[in-house]
PDB file of C-alpha atoms in Angstrom:
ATOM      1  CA  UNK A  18     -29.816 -64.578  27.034  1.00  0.00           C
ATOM      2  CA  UNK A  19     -27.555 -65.217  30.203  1.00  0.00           C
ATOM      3  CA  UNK A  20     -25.400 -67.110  28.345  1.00  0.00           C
ATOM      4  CA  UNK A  21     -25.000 -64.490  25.760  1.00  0.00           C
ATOM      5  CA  UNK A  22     -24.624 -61.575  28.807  1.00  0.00           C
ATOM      6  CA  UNK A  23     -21.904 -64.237  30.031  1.00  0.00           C
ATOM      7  CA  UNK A  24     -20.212 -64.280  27.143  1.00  0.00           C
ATOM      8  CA  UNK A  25     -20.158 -60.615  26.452  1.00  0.00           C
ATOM      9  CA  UNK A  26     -19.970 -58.778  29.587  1.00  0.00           C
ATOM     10  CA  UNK A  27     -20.744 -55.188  29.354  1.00  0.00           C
ATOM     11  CA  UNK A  28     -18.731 -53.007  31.771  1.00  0.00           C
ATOM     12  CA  UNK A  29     -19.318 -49.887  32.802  1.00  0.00           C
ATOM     13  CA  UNK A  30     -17.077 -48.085  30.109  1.00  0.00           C
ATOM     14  CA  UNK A  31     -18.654 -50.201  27.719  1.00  0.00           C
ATOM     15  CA  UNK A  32     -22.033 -48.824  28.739  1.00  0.00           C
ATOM     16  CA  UNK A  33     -20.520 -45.152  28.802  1.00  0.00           C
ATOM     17  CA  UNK A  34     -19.341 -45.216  25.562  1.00  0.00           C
ATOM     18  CA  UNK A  35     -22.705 -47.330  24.193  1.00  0.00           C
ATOM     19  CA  UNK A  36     -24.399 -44.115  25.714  1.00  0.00           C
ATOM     20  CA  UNK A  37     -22.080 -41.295  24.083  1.00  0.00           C
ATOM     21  CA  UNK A  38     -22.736 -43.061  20.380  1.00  0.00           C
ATOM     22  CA  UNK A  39     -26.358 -43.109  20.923  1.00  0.00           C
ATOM     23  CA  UNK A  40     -26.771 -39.388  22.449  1.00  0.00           C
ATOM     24  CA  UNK A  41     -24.949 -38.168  19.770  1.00  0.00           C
ATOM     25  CA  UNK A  42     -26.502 -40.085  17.078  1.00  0.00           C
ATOM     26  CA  UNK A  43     -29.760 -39.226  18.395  1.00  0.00           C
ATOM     27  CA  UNK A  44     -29.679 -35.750  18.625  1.00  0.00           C
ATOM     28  CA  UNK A  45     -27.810 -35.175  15.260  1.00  0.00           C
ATOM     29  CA  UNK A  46     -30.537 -37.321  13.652  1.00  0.00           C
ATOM     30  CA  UNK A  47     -33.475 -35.102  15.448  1.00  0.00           C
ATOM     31  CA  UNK A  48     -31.466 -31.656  14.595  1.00  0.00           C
ATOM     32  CA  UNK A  49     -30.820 -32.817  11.093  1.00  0.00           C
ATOM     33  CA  UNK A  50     -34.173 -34.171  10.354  1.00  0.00           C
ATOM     34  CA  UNK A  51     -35.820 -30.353  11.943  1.00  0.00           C
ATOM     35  CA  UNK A  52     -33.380 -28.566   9.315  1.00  0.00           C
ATOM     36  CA  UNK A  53     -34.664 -30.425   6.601  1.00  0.00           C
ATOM     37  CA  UNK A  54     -38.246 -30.411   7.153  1.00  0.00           C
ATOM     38  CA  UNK A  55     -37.964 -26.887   7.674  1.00  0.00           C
ATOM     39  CA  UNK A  56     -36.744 -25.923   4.418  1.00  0.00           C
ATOM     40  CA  UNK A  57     -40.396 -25.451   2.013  1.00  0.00           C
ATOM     41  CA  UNK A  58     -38.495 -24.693  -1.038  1.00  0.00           C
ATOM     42  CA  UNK A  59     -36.035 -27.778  -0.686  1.00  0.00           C
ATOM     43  CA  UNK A  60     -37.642 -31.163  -1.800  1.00  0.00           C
ATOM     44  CA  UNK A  61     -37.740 -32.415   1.348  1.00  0.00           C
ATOM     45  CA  UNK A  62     -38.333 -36.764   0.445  1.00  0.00           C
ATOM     46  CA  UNK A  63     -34.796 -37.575  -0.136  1.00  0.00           C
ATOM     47  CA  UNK A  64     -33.116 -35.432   2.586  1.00  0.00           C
ATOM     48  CA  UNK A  65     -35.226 -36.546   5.072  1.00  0.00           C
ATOM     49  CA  UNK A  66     -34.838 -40.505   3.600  1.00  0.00           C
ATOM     50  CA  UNK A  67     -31.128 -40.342   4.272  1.00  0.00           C
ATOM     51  CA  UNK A  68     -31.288 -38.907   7.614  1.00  0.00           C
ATOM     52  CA  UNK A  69     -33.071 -41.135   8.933  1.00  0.00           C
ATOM     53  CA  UNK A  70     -31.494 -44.293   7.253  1.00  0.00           C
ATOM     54  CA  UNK A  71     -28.197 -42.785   8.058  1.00  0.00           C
ATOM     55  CA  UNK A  72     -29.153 -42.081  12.188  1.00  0.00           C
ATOM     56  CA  UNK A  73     -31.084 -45.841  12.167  1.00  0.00           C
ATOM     57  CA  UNK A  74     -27.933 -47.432  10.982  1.00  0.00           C
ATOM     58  CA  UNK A  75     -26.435 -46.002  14.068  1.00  0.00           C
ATOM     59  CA  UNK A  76     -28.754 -45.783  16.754  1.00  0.00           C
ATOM     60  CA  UNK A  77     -30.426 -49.474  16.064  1.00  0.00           C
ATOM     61  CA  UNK A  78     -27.165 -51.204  16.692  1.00  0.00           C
ATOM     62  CA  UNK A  79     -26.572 -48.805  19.725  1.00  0.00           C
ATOM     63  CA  UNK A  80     -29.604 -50.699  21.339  1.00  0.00           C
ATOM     64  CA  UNK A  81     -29.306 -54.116  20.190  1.00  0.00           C
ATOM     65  CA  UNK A  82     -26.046 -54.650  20.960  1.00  0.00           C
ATOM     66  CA  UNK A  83     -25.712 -53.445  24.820  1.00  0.00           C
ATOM     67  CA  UNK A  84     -29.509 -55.322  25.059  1.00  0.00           C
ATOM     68  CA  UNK A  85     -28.312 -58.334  23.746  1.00  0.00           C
ATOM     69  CA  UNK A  86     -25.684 -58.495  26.412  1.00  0.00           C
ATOM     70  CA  UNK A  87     -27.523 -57.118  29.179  1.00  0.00           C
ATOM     71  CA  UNK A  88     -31.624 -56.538  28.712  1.00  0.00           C
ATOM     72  CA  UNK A  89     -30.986 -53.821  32.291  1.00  0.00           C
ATOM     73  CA  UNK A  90     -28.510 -52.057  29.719  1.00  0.00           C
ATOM     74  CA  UNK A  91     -31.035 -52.175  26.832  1.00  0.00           C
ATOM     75  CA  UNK A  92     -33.689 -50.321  29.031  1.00  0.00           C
ATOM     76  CA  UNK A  93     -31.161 -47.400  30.275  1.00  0.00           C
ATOM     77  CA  UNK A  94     -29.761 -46.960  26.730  1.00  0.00           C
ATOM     78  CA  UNK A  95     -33.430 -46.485  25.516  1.00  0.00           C
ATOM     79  CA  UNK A  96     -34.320 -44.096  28.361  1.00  0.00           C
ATOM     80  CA  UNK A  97     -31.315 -42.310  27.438  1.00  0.00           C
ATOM     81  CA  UNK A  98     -31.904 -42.204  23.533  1.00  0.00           C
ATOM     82  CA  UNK A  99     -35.442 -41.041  24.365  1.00  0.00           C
ATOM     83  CA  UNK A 100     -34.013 -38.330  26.640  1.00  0.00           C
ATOM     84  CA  UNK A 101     -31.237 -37.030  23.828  1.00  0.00           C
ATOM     85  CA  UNK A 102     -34.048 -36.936  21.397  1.00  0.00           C
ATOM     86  CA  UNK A 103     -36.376 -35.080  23.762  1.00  0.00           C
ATOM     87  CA  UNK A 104     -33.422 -32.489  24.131  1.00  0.00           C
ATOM     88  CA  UNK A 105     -31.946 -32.080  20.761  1.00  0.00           C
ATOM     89  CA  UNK A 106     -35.735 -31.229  19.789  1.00  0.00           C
ATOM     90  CA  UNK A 107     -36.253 -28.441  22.393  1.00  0.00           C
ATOM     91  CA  UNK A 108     -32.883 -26.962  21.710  1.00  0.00           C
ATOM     92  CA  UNK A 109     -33.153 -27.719  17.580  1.00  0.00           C
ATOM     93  CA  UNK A 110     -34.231 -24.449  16.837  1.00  0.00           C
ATOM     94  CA  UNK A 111     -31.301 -22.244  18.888  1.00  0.00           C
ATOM     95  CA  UNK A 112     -28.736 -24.935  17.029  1.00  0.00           C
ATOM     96  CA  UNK A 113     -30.084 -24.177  13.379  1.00  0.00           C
ATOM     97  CA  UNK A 114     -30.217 -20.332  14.494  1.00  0.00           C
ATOM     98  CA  UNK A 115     -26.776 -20.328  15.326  1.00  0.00           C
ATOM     99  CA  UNK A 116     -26.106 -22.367  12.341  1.00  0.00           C
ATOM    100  CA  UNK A 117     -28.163 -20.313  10.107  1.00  0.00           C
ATOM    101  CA  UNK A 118     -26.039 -16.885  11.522  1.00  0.00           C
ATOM    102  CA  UNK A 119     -22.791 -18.755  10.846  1.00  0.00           C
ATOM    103  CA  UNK A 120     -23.281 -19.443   7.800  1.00  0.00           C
ATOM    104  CA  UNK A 121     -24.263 -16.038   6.884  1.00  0.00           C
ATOM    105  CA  UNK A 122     -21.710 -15.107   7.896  1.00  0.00           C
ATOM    106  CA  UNK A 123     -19.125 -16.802   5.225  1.00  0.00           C
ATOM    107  CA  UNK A 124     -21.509 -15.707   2.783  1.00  0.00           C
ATOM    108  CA  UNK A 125     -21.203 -12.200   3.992  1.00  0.00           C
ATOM    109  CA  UNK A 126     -17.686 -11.841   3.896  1.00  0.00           C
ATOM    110  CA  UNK A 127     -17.317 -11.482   0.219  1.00  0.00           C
ATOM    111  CA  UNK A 128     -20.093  -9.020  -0.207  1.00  0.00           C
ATOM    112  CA  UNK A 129     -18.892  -6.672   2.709  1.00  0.00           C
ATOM    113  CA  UNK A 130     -15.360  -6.894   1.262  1.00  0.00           C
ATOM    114  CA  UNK A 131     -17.149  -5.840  -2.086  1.00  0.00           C
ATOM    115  CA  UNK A 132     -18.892  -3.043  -0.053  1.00  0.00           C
ATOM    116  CA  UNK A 133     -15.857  -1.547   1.545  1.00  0.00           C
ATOM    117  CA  UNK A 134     -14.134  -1.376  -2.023  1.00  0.00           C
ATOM    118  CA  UNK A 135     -17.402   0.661  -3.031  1.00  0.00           C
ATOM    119  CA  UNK A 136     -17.735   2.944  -0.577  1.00  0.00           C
ATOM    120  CA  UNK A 137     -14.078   3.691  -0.223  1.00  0.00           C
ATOM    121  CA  UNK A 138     -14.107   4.353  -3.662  1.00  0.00           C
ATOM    122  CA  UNK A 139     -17.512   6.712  -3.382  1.00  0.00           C
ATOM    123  CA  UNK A 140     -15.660   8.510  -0.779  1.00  0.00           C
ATOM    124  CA  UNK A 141     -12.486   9.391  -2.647  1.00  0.00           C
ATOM    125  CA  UNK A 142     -15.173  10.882  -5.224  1.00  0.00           C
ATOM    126  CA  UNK A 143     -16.664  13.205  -3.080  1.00  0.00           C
ATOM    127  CA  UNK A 144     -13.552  13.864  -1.366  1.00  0.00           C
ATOM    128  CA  UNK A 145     -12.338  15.821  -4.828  1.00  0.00           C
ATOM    129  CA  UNK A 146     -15.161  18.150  -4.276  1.00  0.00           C
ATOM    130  CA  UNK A 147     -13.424  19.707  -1.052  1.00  0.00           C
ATOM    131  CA  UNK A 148      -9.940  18.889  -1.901  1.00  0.00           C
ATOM    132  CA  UNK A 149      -9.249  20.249  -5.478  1.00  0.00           C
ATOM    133  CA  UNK A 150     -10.436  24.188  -5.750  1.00  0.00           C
ATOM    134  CA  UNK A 151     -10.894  23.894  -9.389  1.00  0.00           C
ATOM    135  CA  UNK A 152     -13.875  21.609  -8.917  1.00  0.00           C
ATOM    136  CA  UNK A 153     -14.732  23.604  -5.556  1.00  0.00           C
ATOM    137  CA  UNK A 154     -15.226  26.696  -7.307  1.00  0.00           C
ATOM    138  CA  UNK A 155     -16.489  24.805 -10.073  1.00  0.00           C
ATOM    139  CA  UNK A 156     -19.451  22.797  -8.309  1.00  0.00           C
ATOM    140  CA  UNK A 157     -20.078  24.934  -5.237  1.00  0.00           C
ATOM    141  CA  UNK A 158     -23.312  23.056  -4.838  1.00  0.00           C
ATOM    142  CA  UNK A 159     -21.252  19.944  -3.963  1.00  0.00           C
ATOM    143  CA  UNK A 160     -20.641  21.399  -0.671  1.00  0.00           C
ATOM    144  CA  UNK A 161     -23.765  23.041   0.407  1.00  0.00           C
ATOM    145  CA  UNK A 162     -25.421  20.830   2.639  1.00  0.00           C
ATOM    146  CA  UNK A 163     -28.561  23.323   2.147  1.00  0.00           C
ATOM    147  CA  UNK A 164     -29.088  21.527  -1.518  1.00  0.00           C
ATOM    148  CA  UNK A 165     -31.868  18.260  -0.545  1.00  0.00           C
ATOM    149  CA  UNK A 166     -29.838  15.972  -2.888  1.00  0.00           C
ATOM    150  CA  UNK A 167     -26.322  16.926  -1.178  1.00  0.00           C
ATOM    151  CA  UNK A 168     -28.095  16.684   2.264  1.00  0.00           C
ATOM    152  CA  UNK A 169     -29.336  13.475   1.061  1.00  0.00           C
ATOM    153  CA  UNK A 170     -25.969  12.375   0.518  1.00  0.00           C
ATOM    154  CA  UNK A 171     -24.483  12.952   3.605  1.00  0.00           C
ATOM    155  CA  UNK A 172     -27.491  11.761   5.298  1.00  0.00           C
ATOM    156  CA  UNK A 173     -26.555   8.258   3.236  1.00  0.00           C
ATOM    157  CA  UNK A 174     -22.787   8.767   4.276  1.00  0.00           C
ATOM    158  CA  UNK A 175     -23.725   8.895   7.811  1.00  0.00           C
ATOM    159  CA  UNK A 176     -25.739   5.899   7.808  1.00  0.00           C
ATOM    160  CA  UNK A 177     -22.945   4.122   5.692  1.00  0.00           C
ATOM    161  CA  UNK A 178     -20.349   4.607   8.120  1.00  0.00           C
ATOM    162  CA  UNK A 179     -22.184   3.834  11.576  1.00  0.00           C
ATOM    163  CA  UNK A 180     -22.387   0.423   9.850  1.00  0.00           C
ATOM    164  CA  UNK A 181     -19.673  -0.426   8.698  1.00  0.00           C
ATOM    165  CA  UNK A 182     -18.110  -0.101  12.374  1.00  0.00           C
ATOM    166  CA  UNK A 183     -20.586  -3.106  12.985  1.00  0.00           C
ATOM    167  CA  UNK A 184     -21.364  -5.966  11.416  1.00  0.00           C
ATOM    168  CA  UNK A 185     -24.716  -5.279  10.646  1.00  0.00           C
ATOM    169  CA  UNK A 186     -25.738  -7.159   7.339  1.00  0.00           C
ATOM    170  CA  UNK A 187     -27.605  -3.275   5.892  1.00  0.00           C
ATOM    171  CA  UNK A 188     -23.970  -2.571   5.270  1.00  0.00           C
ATOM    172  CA  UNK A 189     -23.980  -3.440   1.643  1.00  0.00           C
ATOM    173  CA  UNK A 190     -27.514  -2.159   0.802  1.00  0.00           C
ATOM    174  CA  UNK A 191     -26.231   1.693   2.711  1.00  0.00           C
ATOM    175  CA  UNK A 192     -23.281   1.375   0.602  1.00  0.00           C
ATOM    176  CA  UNK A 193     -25.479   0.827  -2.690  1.00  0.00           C
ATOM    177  CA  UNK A 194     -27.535   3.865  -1.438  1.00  0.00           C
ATOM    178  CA  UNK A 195     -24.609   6.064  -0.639  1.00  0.00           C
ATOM    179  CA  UNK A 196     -23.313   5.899  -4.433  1.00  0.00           C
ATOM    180  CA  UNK A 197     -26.793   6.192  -5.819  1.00  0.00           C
ATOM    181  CA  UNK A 198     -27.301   9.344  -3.674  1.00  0.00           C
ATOM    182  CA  UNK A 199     -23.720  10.777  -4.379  1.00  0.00           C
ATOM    183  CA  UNK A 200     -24.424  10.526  -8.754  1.00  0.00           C
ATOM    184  CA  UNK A 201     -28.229  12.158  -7.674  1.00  0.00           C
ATOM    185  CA  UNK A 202     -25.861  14.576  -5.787  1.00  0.00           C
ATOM    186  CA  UNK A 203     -23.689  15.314  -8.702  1.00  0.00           C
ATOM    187  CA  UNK A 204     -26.972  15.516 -11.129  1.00  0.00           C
ATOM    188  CA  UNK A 205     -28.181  18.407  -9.468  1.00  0.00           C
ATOM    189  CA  UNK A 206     -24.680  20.412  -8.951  1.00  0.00           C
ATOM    190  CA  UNK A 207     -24.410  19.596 -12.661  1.00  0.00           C
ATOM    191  CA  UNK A 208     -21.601  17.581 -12.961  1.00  0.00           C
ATOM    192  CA  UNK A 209     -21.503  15.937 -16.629  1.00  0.00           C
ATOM    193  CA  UNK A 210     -22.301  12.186 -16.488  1.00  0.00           C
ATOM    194  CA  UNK A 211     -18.764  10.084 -15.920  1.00  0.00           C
ATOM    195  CA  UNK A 212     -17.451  12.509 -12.690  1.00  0.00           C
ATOM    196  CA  UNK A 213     -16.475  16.193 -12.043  1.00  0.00           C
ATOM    197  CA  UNK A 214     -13.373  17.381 -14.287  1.00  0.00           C
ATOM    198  CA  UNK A 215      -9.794  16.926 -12.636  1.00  0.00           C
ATOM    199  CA  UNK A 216      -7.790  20.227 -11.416  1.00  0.00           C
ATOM    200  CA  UNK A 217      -6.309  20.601 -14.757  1.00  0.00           C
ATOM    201  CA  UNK A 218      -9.130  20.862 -16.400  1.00  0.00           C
ATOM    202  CA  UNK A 219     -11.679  23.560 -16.424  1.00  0.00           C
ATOM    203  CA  UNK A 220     -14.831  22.961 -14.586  1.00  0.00           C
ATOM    204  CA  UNK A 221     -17.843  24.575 -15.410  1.00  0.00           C
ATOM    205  CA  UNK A 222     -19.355  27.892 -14.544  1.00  0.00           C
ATOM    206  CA  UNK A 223     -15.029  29.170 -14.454  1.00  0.00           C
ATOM    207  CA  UNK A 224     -14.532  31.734 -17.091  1.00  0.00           C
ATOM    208  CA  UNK A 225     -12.508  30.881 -20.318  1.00  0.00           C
ATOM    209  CA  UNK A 226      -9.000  31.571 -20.877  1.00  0.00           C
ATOM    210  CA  UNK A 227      -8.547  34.308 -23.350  1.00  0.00           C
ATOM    211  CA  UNK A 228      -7.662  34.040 -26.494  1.00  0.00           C
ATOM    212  CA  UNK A 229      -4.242  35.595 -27.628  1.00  0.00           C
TER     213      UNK A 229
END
């Protein structure tokens, strides 16, 4: 063994950077291995297999080499790897939270881009309701809050628009709401099925042009 220690000398960067590998391998291994095993409808054999071949290929040679040139080395490395391990375990489950979030999200993105095309879109609908006086006068019950399913509707509007302000993931599901309450809306004022009748055309309960 001396002569080996003689023959490779570890120095103290050596030993740093010995250290660094097996911290890191260490605690990706132990954060790795928690995700896995904490994933019931995942078959959890294989994932598990290849993180832990895949951290032993790293960490083993960590230890053996720095302990073959110096057994002093071998001991602090080991203390160290037992220390990283300890660590990455405690702090495992605020890593895979923060994980977990970030990953949501990406997969959020596309859905609340979805969601602001949606209600945007359910907003210019109601909006014709106040803007265009043919279907004003037409569907007067569009407008009075007094009616439970138009109350309803801009109960759902409210809600829609606090969160989309925020990032709060009920943004889509409000969204899906608001348009169901809006058509419940337009069921009761008794708009025919497919949207209220454009100002040029004449909306119900408005008296027919006479006949020449």
């Amino acid at each position: 063994m001396p002569a080996v220690s003689e023959a490779v000398p570890l120095g103290p960067l050596q030993l740093l950077i010995w250290a660094a590998v097996l911290m890191t391998a260490v605690a990706c291994t132990v954060v790795a291995v928690r995700h896995h095993a904490g994933k019931p409808d995942a078959d959890g054999s294989d994932p598990l297999f290849w993180d832990l071949f895949g951290g032993a290929a790293v960490i083993v040679p960590a230890l053996l080499i720095p302990a073959v040139a110096s057994p002093l080395a071998g001991l602090a490395l080991a203390a160290v790897a037992a220390a990283s391990g300890v660590a990455a375990y405690r702090g495992s489950p605020r890593i895979l939270d923060w994980y977990g979030a970030r990953r949501q999200r990406r997969l959020d993105i596309p859905r609340r881009e979805a969601a602001v095309e949606v209600h945007n879109a359910v907003l210019s609908r109601w909006r014709r309701y106040e803007l265009d006086p043919a279907l004003a006068i037409g569907y007067p019950d569009m407008a009075d809050v007094a009616r439970p399913e138009t109350s309803a509707f801009v109960k759902a509007m409210r809600e829609a628009e606090l969160l989309k302000a925020s990032t709060d993931p009920g943004y889509a599901p409000a969204v899906a709401r608001l348009e169901l309450a809006l058509g419940r809306a337009e069921t009761a004022a008794g708009v025919p099925l497919g949207g209220g009748h454009s100002s040029q055309e004449q909306p119900r309960g408005a008296e027919a042009a006479p006949q020449p």
